Tab-separated table of C-alpha atoms in Angstrom:
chain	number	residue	atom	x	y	z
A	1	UNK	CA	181.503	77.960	87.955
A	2	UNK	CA	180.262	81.424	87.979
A	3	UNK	CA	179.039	82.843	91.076
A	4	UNK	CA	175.539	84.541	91.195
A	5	UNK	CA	175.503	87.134	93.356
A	6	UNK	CA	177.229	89.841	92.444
A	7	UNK	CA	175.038	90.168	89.119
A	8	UNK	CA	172.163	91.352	90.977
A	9	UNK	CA	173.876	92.634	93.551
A	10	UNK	CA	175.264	95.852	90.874
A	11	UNK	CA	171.749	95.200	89.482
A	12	UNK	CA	170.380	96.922	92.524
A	13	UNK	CA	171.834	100.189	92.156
A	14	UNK	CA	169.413	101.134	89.215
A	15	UNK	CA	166.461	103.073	90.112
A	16	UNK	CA	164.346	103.325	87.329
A	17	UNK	CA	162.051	99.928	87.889
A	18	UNK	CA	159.115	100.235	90.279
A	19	UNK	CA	158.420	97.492	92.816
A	20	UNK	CA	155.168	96.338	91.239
A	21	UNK	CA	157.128	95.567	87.454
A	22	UNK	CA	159.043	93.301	89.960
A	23	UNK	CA	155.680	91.785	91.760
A	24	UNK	CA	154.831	91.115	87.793
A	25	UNK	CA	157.536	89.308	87.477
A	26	UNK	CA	156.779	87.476	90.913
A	27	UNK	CA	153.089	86.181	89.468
A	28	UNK	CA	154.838	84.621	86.627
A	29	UNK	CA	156.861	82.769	89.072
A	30	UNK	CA	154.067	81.461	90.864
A	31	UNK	CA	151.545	80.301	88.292
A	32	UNK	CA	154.306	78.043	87.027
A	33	UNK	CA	155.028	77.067	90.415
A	34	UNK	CA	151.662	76.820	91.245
A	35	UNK	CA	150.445	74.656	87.859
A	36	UNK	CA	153.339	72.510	88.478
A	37	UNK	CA	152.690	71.935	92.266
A	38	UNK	CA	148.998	71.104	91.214
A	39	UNK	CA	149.936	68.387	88.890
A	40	UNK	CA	152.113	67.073	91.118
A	41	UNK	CA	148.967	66.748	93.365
A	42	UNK	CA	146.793	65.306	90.754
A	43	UNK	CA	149.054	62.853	89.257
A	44	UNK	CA	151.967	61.321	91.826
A	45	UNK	CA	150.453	58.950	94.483
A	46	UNK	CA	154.003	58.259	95.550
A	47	UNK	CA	153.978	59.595	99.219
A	48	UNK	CA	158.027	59.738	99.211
A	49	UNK	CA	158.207	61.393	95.604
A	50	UNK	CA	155.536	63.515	96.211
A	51	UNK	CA	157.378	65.178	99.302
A	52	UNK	CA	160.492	65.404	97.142
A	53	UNK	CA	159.021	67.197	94.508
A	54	UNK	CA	156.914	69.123	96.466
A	55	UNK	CA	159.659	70.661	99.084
A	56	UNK	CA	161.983	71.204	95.533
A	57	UNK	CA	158.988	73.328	93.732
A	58	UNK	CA	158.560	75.054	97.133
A	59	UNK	CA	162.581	75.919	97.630
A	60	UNK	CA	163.121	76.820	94.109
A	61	UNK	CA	159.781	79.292	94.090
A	62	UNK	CA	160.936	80.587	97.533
A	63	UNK	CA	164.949	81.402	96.337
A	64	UNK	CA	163.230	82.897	92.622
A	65	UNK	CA	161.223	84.994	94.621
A	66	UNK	CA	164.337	86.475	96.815
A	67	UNK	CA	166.202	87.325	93.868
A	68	UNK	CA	163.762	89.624	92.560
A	69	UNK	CA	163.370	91.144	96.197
A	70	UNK	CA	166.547	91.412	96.432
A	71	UNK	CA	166.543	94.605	93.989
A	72	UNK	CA	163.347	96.089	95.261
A	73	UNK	CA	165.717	95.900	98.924
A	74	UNK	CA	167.782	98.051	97.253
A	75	UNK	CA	165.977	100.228	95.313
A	76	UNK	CA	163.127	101.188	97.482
A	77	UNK	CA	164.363	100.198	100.804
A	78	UNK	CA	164.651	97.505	103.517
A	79	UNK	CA	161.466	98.571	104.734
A	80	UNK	CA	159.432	97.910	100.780
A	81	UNK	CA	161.142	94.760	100.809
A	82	UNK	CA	160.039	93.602	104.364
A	83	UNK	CA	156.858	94.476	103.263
A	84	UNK	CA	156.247	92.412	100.143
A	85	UNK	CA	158.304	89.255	101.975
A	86	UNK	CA	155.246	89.561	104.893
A	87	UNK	CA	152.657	89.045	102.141
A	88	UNK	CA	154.538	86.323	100.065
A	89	UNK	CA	155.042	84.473	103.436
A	90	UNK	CA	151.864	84.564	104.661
A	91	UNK	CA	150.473	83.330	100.578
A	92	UNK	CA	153.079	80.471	101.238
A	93	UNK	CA	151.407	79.574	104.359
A	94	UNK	CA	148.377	78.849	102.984
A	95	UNK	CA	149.814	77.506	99.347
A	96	UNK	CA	152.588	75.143	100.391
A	97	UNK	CA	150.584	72.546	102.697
A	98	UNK	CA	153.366	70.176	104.149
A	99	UNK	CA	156.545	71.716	102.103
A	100	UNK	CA	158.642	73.750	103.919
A	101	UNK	CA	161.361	74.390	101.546
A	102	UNK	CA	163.617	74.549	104.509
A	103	UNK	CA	166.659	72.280	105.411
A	104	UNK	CA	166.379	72.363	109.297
A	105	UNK	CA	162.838	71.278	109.614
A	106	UNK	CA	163.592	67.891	108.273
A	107	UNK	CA	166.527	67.830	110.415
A	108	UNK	CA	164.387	69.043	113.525
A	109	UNK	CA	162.086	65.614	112.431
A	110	UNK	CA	165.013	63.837	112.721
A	111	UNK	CA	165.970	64.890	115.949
A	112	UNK	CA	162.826	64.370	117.741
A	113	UNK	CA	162.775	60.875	115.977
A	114	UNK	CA	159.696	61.853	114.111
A	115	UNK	CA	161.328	61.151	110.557
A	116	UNK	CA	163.675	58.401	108.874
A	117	UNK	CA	167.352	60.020	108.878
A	118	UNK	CA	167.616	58.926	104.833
A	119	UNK	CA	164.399	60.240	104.379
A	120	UNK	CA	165.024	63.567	106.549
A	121	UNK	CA	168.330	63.757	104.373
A	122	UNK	CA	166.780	63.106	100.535
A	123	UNK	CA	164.582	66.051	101.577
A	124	UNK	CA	167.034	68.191	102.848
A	125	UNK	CA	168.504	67.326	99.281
A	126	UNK	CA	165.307	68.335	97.343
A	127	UNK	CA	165.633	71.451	98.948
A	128	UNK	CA	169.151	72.380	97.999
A	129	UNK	CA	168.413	71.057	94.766
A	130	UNK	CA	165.327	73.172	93.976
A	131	UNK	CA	167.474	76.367	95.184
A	132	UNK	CA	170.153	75.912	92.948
A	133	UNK	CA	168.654	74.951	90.004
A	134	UNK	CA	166.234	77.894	89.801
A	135	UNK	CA	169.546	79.473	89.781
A	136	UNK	CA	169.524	78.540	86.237
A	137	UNK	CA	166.685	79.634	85.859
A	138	UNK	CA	166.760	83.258	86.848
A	139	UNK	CA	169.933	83.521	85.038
A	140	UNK	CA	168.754	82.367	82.074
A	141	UNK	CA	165.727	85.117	82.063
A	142	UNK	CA	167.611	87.783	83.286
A	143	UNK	CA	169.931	87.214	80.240
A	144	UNK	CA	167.040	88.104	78.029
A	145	UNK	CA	167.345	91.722	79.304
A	146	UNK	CA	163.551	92.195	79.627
A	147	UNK	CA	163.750	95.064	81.577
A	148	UNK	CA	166.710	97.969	81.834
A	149	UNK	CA	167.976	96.132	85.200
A	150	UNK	CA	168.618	92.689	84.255
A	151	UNK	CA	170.891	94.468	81.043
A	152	UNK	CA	174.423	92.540	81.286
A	153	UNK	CA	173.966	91.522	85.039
A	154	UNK	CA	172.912	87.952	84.121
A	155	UNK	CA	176.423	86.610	84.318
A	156	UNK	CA	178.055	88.588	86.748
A	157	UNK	CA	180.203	87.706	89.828
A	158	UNK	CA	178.713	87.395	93.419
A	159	UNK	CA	179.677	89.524	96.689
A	160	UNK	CA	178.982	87.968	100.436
A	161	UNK	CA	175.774	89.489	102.522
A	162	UNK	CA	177.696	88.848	105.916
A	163	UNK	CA	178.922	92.699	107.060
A	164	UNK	CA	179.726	91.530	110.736
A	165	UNK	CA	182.160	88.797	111.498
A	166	UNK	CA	182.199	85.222	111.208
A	167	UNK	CA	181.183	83.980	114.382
A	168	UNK	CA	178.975	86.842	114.891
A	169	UNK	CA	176.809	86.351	111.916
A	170	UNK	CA	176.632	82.415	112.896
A	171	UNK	CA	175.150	83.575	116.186
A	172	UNK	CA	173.225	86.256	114.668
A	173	UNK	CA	171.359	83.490	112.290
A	174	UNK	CA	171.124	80.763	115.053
A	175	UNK	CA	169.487	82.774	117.649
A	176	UNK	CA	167.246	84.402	115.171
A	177	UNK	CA	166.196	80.843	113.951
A	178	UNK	CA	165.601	79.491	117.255
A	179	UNK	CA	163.346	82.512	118.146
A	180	UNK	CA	161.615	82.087	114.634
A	181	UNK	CA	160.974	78.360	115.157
A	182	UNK	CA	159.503	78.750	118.779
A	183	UNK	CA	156.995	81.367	118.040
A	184	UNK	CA	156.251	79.275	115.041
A	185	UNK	CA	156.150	75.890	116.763
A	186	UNK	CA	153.346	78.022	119.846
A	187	UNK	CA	151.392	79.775	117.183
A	188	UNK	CA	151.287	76.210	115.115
A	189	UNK	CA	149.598	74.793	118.325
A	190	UNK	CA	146.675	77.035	117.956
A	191	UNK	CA	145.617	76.169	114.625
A	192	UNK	CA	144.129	79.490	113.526
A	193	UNK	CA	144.768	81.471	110.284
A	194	UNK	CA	145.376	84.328	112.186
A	195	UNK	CA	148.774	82.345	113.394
A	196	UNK	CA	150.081	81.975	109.817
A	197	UNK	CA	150.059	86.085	109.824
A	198	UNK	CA	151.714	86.328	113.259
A	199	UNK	CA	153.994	84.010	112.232
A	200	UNK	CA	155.229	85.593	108.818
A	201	UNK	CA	154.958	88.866	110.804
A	202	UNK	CA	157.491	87.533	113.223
A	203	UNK	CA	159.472	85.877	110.846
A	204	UNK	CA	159.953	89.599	108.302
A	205	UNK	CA	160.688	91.533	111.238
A	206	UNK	CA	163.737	89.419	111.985
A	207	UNK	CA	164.887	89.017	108.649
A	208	UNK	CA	164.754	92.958	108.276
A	209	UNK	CA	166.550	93.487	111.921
A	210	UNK	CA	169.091	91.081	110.382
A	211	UNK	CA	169.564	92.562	106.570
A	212	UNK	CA	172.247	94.221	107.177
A	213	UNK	CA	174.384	92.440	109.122
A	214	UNK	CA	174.018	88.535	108.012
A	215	UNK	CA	171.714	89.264	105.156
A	216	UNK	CA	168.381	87.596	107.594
A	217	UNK	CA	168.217	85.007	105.318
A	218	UNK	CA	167.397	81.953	108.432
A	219	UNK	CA	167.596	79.383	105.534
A	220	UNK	CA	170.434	76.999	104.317
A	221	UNK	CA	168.849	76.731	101.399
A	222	UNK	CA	168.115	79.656	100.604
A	223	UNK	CA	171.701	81.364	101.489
A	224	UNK	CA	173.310	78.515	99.224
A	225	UNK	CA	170.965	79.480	96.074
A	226	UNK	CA	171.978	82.810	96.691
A	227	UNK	CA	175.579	83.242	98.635
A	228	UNK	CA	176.942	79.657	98.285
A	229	UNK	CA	180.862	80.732	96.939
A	230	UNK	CA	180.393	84.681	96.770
A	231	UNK	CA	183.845	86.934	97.285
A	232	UNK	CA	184.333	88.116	100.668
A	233	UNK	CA	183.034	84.581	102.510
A	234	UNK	CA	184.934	81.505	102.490
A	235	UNK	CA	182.747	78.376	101.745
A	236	UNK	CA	183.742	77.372	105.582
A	237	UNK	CA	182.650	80.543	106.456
A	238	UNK	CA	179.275	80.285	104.469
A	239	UNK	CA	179.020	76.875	106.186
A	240	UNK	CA	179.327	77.928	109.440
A	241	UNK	CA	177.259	81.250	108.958
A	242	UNK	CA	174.230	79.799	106.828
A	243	UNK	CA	174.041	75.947	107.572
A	244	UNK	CA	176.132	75.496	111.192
A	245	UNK	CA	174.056	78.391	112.794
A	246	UNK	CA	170.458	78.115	111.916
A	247	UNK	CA	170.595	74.017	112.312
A	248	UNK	CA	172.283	74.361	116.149
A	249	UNK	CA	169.692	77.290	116.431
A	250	UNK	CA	166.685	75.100	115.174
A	251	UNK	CA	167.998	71.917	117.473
A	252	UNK	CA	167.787	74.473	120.756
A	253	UNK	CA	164.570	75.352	119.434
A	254	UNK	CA	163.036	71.640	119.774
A	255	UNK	CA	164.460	71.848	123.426
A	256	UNK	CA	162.680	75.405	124.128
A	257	UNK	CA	159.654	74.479	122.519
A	258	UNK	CA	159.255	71.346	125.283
A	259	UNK	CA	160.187	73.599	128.318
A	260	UNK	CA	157.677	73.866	130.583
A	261	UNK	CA	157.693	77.618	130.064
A	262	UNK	CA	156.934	77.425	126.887
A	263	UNK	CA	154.451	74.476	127.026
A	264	UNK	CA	152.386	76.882	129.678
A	265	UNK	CA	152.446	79.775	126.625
A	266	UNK	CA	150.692	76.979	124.697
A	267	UNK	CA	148.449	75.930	126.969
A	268	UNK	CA	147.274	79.384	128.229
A	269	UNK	CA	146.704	80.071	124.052
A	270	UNK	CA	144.917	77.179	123.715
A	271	UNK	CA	143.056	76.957	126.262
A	272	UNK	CA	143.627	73.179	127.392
A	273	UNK	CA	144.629	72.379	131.122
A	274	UNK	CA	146.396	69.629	132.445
């Protein structure tokens, strides 16, 4: 099976696009996204189905999204890229209701016994799904060669994100996803729209801090759409790196989240007393 990274990862060296021919590219991506999830809405009652397709439409728009960004990363910097990330996150945040096109949050369900382990798991499974087929997707478009960049790259091989070692880019992503699910969990207690901003903000300044060493990408399913079997990472190594980390980080993060520390951060935000 070919391996996708590499084809955008040459891709990125050409200078000629601007950022907004890629943002273009980006609105396509979410009107389908968007007609489909509103369909979705209209038409399935199923509250099980619903979820599924939901968190699949949300992964697959999230790991499309990061391929494009990718090359703007690249081409304009860490910094242009950080910057159009914070303002897709935040249009997430307000777009993507329950789905969080993210493996560990069902698993953090699971673990607090909020959600049924074979439900927790079949959306864990929508979510890998989602990432890999839009895959497909992206390849197939960029082998239209619509623009100078996507010219032969479509089918290329794949190189690994992770410049530090194993182990240290395991830590790098666990500790990185505890600290984003904390702040996320506090600032989810206050129920203001201003808290969605903080959040992404929070969330894009780690990934950046990170880009360079594990690639930031605080996601299993995301790194799998876009890492799973590169050269240069063994798919133990990718395991351990992308899924091992950031679920052990996300666990510890239910834990810190509880601490009375924490909980008195909450309260004093809130406002509520004891």
């Amino acid at each position: 099976m070919t391996r996708w990274k590499e084809y955008f990862e040459e891709l990125l060296h050409t200078t000629d696009r601007k950022p907004e021919e890629h943002e273009e590219h980006e609105y396509e991506k979410k009107f389908i996204c968007g007609f489909v999830r509103g369909v979705i809405k209209r038409n399935v009652n199923d509250g099980l189905l619903r979820q599924l397709v939901l968190e699949f439409i949300a992964t697959a728009e999230l790991c499309a999204t990061c391929f494009e960004l990718i090359i703007v990363a690249d081409n304009y910097g860490v910094w242009v890229y950080g910057g159009f990330l914070f303002v897709l996150t935040v249009w997430w945040s307000f777009h993507w209701e329950t789905a969080t096109a993210c493996p560990y949050c069902p698993i953090e369900e699971i673990f607090e016994r909020k959600r049924n382990v074979f439900v927790g798991l079949l959306l864990v499974g929508a979510q890998v799904l989602g990432g890999l087929a839009i895959f497909r997707y992206i390849q197939v478009l960029w082998s239209f060669e619509l623009v100078e960049t996507h010219k032969g790259r479509a089918f290329e091989d794949c190189s690994t994100d992770l410049q530090v070692p194993v182990l240290v880019g395991a830590f790098i992503e666990g500790v990185a996803t505890c600290a984003c699910r904390v702040i996320s969990k506090i600032l989810g207690e206050t129920n203001t729209r201003v808290s969605n901003i903080l959040d992404a903000f929070f969330g894009t300044s780690l990934v950046v801090a990170a880009f360079n060493y594990s690639g930031g990408y605080f996601n299993p399913a995301l790194a799998t759409a876009l890492k799973y079997g590169c050269q240069g990472s063994t798919i133990p190594e990718h395991m351990l790196v992308y899924w091992l980390g950031p679920m052990i980080g996300a666990i510890f993060s239910v834990f810190l989240f509880n601490s009375k520390a924490a909980q008195n951060v909450v309260k004093t935000l809130t406002g509520k007393r004891d």
